[in-house]
Short mmCIF file of C-alpha atoms in Angstrom, two decimals:
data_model
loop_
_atom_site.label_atom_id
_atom_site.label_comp_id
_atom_site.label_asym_id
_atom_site.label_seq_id
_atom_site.Cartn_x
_atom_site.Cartn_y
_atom_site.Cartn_z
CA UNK A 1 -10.15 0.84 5.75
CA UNK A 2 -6.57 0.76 6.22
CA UNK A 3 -4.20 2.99 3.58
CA UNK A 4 -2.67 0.35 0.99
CA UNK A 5 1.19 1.08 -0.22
CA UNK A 6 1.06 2.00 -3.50
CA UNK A 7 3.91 -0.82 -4.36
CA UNK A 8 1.79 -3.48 -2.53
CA UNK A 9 -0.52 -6.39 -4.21
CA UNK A 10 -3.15 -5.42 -3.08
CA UNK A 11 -2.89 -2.33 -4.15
CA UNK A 12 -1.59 -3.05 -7.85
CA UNK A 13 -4.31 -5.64 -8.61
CA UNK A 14 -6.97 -3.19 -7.38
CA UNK A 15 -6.11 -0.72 -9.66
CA UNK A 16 -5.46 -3.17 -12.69
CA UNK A 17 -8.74 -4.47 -12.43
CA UNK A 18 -10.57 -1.32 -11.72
CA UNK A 19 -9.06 0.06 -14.33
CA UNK A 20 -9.79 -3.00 -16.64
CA UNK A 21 -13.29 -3.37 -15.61
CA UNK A 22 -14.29 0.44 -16.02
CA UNK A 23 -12.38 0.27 -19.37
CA UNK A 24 -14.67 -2.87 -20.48
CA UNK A 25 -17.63 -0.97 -18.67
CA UNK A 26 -17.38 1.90 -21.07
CA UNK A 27 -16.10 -0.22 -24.20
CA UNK A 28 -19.87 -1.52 -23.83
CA UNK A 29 -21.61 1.30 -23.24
CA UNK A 30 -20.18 2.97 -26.33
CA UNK A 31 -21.42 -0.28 -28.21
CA UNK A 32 -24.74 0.38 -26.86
CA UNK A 33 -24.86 4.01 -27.13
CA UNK A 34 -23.79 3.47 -31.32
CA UNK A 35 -26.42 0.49 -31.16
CA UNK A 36 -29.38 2.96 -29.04
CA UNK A 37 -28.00 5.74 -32.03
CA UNK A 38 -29.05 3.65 -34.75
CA UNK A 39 -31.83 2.08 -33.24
CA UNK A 40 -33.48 5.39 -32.47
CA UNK A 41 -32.54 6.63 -35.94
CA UNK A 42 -34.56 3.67 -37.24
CA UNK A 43 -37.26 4.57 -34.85
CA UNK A 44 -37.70 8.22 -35.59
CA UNK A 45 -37.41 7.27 -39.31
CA UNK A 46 -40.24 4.76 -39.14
CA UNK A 47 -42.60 7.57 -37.26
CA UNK A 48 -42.06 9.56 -40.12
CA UNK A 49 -43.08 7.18 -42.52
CA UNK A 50 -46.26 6.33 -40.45
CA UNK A 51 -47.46 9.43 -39.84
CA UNK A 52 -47.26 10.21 -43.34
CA UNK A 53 -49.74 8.06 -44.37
CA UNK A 54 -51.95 7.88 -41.55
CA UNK A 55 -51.83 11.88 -42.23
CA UNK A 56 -52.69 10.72 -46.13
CA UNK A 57 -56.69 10.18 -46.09
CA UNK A 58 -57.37 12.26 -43.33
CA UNK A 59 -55.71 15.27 -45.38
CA UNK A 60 -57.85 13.92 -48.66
CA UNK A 61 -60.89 14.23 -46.80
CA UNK A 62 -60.06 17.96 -46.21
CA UNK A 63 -58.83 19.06 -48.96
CA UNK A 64 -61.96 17.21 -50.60
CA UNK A 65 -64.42 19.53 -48.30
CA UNK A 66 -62.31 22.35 -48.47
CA UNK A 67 -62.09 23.32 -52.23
CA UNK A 68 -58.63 21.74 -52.51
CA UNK A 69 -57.15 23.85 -49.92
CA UNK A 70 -55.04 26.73 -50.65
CA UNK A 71 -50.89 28.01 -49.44
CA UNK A 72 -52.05 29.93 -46.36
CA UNK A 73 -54.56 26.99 -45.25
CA UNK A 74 -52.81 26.01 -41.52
CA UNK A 75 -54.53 22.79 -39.98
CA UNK A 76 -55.08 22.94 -36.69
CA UNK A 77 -52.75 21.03 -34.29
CA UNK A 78 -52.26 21.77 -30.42
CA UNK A 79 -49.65 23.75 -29.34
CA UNK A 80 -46.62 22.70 -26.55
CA UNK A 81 -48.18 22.20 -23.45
CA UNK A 82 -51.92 21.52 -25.16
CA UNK A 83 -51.90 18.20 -25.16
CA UNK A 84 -52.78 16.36 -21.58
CA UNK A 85 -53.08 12.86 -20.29
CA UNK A 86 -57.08 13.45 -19.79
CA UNK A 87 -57.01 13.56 -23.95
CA UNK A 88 -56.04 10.00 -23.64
CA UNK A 89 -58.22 8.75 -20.83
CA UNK A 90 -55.54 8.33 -18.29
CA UNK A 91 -53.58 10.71 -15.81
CA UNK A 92 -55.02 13.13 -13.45
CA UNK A 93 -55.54 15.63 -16.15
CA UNK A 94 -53.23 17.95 -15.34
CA UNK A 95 -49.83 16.36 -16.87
CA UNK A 96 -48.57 17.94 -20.27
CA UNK A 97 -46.93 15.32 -22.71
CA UNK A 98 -44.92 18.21 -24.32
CA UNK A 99 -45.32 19.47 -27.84
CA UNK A 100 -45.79 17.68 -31.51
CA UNK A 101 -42.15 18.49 -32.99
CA UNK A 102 -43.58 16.66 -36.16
CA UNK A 103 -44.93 19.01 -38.89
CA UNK A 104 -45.75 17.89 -42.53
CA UNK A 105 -46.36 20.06 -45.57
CA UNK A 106 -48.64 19.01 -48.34
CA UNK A 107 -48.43 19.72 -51.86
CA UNK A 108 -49.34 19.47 -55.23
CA UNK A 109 -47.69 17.49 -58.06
CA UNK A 110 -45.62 20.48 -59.73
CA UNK A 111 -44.80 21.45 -56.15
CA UNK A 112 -47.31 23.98 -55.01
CA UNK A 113 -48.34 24.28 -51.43
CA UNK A 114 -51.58 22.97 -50.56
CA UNK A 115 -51.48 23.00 -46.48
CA UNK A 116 -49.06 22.75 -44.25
CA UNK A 117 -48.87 21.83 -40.03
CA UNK A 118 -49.20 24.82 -37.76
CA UNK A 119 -45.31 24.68 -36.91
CA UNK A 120 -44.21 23.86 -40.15
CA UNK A 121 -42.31 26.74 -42.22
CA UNK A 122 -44.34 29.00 -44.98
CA UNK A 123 -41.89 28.05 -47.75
CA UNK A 124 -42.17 24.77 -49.18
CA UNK A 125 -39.27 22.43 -48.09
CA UNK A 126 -36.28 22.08 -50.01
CA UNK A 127 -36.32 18.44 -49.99
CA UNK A 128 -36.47 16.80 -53.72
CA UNK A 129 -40.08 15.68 -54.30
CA UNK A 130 -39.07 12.16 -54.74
CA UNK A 131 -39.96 8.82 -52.62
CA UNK A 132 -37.70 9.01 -49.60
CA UNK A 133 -35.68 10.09 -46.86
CA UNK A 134 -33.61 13.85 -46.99
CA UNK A 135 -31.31 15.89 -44.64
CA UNK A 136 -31.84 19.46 -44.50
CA UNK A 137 -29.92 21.80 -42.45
CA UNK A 138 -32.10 21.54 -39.57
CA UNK A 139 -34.62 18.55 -40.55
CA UNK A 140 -34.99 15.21 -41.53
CA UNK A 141 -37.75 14.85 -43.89
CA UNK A 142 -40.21 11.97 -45.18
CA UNK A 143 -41.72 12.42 -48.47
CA UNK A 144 -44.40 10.45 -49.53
CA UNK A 145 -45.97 10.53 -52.89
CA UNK A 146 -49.57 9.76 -53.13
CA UNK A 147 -52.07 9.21 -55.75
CA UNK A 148 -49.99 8.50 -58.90
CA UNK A 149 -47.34 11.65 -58.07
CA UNK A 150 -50.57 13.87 -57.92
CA UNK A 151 -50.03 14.83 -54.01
CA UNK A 152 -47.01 14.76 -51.68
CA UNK A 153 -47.13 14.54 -48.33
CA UNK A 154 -43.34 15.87 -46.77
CA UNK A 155 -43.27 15.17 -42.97
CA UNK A 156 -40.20 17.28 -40.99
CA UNK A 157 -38.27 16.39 -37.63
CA UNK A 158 -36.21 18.91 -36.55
CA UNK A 159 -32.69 17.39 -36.05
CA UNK A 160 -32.02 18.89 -32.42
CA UNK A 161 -34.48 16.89 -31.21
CA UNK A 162 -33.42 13.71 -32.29
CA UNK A 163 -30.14 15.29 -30.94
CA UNK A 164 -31.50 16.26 -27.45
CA UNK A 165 -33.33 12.23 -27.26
CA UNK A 166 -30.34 10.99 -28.01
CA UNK A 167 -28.42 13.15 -25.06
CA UNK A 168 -30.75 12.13 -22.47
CA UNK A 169 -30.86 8.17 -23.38
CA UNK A 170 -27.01 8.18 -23.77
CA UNK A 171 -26.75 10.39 -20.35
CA UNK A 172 -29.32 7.69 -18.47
CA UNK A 173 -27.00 5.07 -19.82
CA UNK A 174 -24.05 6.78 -18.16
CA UNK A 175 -24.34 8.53 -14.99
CA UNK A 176 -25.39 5.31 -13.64
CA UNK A 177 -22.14 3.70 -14.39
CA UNK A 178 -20.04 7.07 -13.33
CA UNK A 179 -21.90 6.12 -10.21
CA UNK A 180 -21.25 2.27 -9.78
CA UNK A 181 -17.55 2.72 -10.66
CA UNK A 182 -16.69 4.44 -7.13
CA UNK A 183 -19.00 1.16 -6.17
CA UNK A 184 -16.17 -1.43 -8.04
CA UNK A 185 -13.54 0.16 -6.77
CA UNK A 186 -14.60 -0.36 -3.18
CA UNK A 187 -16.19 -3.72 -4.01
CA UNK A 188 -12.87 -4.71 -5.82
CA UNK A 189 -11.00 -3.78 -2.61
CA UNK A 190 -12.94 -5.53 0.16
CA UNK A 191 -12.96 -8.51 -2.71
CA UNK A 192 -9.23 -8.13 -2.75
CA UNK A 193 -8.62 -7.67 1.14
CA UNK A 194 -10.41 -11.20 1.64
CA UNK A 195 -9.13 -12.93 -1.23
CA UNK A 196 -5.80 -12.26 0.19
CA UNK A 197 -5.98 -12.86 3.31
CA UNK A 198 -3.63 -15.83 3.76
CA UNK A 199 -1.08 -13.49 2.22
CA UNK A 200 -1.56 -10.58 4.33
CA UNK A 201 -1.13 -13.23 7.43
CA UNK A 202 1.41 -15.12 5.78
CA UNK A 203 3.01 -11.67 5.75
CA UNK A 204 2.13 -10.61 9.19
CA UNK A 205 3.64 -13.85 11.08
CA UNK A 206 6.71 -13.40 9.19
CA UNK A 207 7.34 -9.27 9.97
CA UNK A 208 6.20 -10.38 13.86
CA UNK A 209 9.01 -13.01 14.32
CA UNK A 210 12.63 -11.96 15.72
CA UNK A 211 15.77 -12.65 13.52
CA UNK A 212 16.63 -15.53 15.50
CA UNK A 213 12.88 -17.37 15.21
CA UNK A 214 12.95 -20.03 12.65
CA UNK A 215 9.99 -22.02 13.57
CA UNK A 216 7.86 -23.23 10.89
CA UNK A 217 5.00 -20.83 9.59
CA UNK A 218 1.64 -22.01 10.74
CA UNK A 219 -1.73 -21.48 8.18
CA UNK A 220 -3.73 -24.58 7.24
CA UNK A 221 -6.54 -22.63 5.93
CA UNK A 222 -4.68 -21.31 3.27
CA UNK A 223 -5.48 -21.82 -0.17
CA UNK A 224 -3.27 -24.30 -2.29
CA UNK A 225 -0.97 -21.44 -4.13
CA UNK A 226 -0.09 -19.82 -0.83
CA UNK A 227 0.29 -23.27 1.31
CA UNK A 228 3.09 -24.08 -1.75
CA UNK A 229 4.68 -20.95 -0.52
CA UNK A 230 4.57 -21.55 3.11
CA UNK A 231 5.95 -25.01 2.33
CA UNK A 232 8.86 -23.86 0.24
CA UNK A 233 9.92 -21.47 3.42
CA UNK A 234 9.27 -23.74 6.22
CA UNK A 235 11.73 -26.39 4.51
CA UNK A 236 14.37 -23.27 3.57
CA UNK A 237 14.15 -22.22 7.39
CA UNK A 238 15.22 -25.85 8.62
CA UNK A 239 17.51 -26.10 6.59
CA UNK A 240 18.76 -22.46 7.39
CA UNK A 241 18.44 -23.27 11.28
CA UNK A 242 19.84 -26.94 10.70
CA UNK A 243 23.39 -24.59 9.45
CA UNK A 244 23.01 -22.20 11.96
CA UNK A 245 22.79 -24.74 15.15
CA UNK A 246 25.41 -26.22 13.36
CA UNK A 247 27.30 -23.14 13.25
CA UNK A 248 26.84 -22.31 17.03
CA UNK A 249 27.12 -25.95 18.25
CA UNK A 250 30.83 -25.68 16.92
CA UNK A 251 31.53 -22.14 17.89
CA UNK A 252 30.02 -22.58 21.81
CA UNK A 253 31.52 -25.78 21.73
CA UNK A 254 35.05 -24.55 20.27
CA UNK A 255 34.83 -21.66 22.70
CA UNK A 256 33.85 -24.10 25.85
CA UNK A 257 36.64 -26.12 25.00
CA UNK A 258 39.61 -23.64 25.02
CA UNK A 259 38.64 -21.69 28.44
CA UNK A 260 39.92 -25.00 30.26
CA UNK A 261 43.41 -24.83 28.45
CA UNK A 262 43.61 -21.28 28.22
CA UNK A 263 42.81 -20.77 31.92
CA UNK A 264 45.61 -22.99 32.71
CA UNK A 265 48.17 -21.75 30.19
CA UNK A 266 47.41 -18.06 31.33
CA UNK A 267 48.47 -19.53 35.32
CA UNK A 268 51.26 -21.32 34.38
CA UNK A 269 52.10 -17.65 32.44
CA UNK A 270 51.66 -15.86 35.24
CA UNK A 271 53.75 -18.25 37.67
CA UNK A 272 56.13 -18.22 35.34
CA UNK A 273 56.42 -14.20 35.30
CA UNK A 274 56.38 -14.26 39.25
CA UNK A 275 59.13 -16.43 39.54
CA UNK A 276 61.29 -15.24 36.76
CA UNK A 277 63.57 -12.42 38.57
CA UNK A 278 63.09 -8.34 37.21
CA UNK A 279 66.31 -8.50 34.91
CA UNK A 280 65.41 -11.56 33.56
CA UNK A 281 65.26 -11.13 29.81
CA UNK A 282 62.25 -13.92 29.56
CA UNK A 283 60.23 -11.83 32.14
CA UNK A 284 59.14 -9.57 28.84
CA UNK A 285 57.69 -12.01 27.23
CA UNK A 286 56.41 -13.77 29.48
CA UNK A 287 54.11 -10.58 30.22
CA UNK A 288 53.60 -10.29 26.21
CA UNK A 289 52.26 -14.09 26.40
CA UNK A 290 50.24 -13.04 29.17
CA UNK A 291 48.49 -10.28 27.86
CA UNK A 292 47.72 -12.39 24.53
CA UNK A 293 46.45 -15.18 26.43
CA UNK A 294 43.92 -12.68 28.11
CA UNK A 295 42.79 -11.62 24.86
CA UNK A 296 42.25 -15.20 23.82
CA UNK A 297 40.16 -15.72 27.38
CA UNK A 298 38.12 -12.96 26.85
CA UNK A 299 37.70 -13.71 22.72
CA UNK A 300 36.87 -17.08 23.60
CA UNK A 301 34.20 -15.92 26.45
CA UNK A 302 32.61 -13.36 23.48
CA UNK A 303 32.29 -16.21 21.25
CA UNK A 304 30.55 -18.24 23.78
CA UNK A 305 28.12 -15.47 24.92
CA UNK A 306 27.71 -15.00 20.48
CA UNK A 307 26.31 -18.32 20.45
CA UNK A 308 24.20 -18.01 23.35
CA UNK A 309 23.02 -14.93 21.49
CA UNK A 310 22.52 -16.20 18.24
CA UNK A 311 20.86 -19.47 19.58
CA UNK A 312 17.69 -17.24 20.78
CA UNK A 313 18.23 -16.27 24.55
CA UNK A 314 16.57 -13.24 25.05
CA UNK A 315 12.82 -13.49 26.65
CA UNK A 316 11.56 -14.37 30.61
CA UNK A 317 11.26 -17.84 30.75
CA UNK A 318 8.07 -16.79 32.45
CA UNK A 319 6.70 -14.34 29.31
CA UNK A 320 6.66 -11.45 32.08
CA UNK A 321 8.23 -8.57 32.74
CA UNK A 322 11.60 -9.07 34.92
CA UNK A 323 12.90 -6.70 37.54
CA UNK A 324 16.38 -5.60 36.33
CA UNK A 325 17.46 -2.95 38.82
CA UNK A 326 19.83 -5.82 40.94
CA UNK A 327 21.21 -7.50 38.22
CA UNK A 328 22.55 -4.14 36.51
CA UNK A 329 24.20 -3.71 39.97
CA UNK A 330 25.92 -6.58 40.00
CA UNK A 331 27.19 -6.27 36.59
CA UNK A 332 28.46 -2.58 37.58
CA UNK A 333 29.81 -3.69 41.39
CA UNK A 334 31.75 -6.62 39.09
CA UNK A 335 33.24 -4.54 36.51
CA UNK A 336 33.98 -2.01 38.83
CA UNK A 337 36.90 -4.53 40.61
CA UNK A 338 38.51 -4.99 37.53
CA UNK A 339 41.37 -2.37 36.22
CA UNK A 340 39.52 -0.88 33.84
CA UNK A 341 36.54 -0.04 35.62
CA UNK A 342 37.86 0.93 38.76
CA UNK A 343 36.40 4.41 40.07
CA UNK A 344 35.47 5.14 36.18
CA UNK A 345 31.70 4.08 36.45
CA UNK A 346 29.08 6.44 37.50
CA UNK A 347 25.64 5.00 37.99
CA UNK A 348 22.73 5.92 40.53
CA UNK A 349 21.16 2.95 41.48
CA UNK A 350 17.86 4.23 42.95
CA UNK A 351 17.10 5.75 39.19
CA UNK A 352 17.01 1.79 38.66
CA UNK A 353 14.03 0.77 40.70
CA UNK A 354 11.62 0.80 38.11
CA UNK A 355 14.03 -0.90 35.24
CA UNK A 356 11.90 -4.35 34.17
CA UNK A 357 11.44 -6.04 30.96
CA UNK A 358 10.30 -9.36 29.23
CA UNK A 359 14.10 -10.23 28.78
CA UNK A 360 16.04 -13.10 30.63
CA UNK A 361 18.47 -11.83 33.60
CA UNK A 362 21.46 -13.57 32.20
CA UNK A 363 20.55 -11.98 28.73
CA UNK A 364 20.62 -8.55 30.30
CA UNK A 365 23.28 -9.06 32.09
CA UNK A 366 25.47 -9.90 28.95
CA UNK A 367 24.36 -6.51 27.10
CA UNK A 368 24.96 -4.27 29.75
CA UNK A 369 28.36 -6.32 30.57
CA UNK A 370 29.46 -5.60 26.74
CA UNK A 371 27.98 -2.27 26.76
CA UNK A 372 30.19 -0.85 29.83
CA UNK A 373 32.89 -2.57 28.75
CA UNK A 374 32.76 -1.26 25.13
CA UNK A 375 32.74 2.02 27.03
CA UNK A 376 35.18 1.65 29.21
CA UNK A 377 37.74 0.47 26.95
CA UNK A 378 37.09 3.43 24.19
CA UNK A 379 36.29 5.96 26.36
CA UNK A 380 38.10 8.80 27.92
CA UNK A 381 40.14 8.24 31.58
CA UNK A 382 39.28 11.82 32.25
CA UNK A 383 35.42 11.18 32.66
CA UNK A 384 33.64 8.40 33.94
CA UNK A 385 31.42 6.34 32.07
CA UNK A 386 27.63 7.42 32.73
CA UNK A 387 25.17 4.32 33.24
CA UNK A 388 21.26 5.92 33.39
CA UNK A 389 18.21 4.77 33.46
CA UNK A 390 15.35 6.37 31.75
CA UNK A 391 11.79 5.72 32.49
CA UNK A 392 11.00 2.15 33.06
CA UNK A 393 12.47 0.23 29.60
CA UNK A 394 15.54 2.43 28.85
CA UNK A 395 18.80 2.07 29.56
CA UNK A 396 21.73 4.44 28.30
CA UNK A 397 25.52 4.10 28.60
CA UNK A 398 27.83 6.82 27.20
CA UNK A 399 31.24 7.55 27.74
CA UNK A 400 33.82 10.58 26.28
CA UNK A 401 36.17 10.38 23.81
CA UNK A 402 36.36 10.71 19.78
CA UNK A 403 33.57 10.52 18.09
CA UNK A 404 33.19 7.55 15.90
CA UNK A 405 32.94 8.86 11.81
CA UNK A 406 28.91 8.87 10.74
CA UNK A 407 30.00 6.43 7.65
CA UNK A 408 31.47 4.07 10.44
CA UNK A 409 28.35 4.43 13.28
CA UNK A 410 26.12 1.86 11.84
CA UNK A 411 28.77 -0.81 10.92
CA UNK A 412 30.04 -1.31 14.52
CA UNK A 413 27.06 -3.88 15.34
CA UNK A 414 28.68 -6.04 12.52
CA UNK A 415 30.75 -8.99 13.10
CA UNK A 416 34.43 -8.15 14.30
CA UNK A 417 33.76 -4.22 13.32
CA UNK A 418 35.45 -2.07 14.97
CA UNK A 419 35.95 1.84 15.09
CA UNK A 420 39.11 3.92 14.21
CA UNK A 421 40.87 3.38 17.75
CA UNK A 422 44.04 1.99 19.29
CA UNK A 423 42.26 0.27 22.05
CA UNK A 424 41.82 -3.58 22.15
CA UNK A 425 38.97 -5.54 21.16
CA UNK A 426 37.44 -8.20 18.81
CA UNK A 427 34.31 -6.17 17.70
CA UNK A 428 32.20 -8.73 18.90
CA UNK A 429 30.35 -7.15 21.95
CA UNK A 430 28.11 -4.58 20.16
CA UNK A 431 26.99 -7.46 17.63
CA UNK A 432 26.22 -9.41 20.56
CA UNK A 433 24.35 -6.81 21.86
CA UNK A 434 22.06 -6.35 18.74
CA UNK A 435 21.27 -9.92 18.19
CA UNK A 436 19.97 -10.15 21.95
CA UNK A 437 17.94 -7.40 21.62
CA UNK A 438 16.42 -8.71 18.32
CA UNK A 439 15.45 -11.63 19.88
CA UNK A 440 13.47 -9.84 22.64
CA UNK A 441 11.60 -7.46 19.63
CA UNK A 442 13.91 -4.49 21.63
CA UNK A 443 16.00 -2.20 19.81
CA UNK A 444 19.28 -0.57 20.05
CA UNK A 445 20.23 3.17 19.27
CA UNK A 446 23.90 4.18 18.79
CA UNK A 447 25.13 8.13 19.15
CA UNK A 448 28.05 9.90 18.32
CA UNK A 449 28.75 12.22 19.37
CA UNK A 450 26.79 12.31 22.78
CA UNK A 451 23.71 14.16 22.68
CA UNK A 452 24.32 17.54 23.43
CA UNK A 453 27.87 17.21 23.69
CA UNK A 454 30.35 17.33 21.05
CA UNK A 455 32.59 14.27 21.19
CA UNK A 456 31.94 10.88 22.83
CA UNK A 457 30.06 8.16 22.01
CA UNK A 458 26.19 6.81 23.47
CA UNK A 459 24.16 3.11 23.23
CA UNK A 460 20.63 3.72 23.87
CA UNK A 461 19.18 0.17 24.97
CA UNK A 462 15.59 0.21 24.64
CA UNK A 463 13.73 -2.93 26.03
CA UNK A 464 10.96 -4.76 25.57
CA UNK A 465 7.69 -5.28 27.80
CA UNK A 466 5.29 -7.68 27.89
#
């Protein structure tokens, strides 16, 4: 049986209603412990009572024979252990019922002992020699008064053993339920684990889906409170995923739109600075409207690859495992002819061989493109930018440099974050990056400084497989 969190459901209403049951449990037994109390009290009373005057003619008849009977006079009566089933006609003869704690004192009118029980007491009994019931000390006596107030008959219980009866019955009452309580709690559980069920799977199909995955929840066996729930969420996630492919429709379209114009305003820009001579005073900006016209290509192209992200690629088309090692070369060998990467990446490609993954080539070639690049432009020029490949799932990319502030570390996968640095950038690629990887159930680890180093800055991407 699986631990529950103590903040769970589950967990609360198994404790509320073990708790409430066991408190019920015991309410009642108390009631019927102070109802067994009086009950017994009754009953112990009553044999009193009886034996008094069954004890009545039989002690007549003596004391008739006997002169009257006299103080020391004991009658006979058998001892503890005495007394055996085989005097009733039943048993196997050798079973001892236990001893007679009744004993009975008989005496005169003006209070005089006549007789008295073998375990009775040699004084006379300080109960009142009156009709009734009376608590000594240590017994509860009966006295009866007999032929016109002539003869009393005072029958004695001791107290401790109405006491010790009382223990035991109240004891056999209990210890069964200290027993079945463990029972209800694990009853209560199991009740609770299948009565919840379509909660915990409700639950379950919700923590396995990626961010991006707003298909509607599937449970038709669930019970009507729960399929009310599922409902409600399956209409709030189309209308969440209606806005976001809204959202991405405009921004891939937006973005698709201006690389035409762009591409042919950053041409014209760069005629323009060809033909304009070195001394021209227009050559200047002409470069400036160059280089802002780059950064509007290459904002543009993040956007586009942000939708792509954010519109679920991620996965193998075929659900399998996809060998990376050649498309991580070509992303290196093409990032390696531009400026910035020339002669500044350092990657062995046989450490490669065994890269694969359940994630889409184009997919993984848009992480590790905005990986290297995110390296390359906030690195160091005085070390190259280390691409390695652990294992069969891992790839890391770390460069040197300043380290990014701890308070800043986990904000650069946001939207347009960026660190504390001079270089260039929209703060896209990282976010980009992270949304991918959610979509393929990966996950992506950010260090700085570089393990075991103390500046620089490291992306652990760690990839799914099927």
């Amino acid at each position: 049986m699986s631990k529950m969190a103590k903040n769970s459901l589950q967990f609360m209403l198994a404790r509320r209603l073990t708790v409430t049951v066991s408190i019920f449990w015991l309410a009642g037994s108390v009631l019927a412990g102070y109802s067994m109390y009086h009950e017994m009290q009754e009953a112990f009373d009553n044999s009193l009572v009886t034996t008094a005057y069954r004890y009545a003619p039989l002690i007549d008849d003596y004391l008739q024979r006997h002169d009257g009977g006299s103080a020391q006079e004991v009658l006979p009566s058998p001892a503890k252990g005495e007394i055996r089933t085989e005097d009733h006609g039943d048993g196997d003869g050798d079973e001892e019922l236990g001893e007679d704690y009744l004993m009975y004192q008989v005496r005169e009118g003006g209070g005089g002992l006549l007789l008295r029980s073998y375990n009775a007491q040699e004084n006379p009994f300080e109960a009142p020699l009156i009709e009734g019931f009376y608590n000594e000390q240590d017994f509860r006596i009966y006295t009866a008064v007999l032929l016109g107030g002539t003869r009393i008959i005072q029958v004695a219980e001791p107290l401790e053993h109405r006491r010790e009866a009382l223990f035991e019955s109240v004891m056999a009452q209990f210890l069964p339920i200290v027993l079945l309580i463990p029972a209800v709690i694990i009853g209560v559980i199991v009740a609770l684990r299948r009565g919840l069920s379509p909660v915990l799977r409700v639950r379950d199909a919700i923590e396995e889906r990626g961010e991006g995955n707003l298909q509607p929840l599937e449970l038709d066996d669930a019970p009507e409170e729960i399929s009310t729930i599922v409902t409600a969420v399956n209409r709030l996630m189309e209308k969440l995923d209606a806005a976001l492919s809204a959202e991405r429709t405009f921004t891939a379209h937006s973005a698709h739109e201006l690389r035409t114009p762009i591409a042919a305003a950053l041409a014209q820009t760069q005629r323009l600075v060809l033909e304009l001579p070195e001394d021209h005073p227009g050559r200047i900006r002409a470069r400036q409207t160059e280089e802002s016209l780059k950064r509007l290509s290459r904002l543009s192209e993040k956007l586009l690859q942000l939708a792509r992200a954010e519109a679920g690629v991620g996965t193998s088309p075929t659900g399998e495992n996809q060998k990376l090692c050649a498309t991580l070369g070509l992303v290196i060998d093409d990032l390696e002819r531009v400026a910035d990467g020339a002669g500044r990446i350092a990657f062995d490609a046989r450490s490669a061989t065994a890269l694969s993954a359940n994630i889409d080539h184009d997919a993984f070639a848009i992480c590790m493109r905005n990986l290297i690049e995110n390296a390359l432009k906030h690195g160091s020029d005085q070390e190259k930018v280390m691409v390695e490949v652990i294992g069969s799932d891992t790839v890391r990319v770390s460069n040197a440099g300043d380290a990014v502030r701890p308070e800043d570390l986990d904000d650069l996968t946001s939207r347009f974050k960026r660190s504390n640095t001079k270089a260039s950038g929209a703060g896209l690629g990282l976010s980009i990056v992270k949304t991918i990887v959610g979509n393929i159930n990966g996950e992506l680890t950010l260090h700085s400084p570089r393990p075991g180093k103390p500046d620089g800055f490291m992306a652990e991407l760690r990839l799914h497989q099927s």
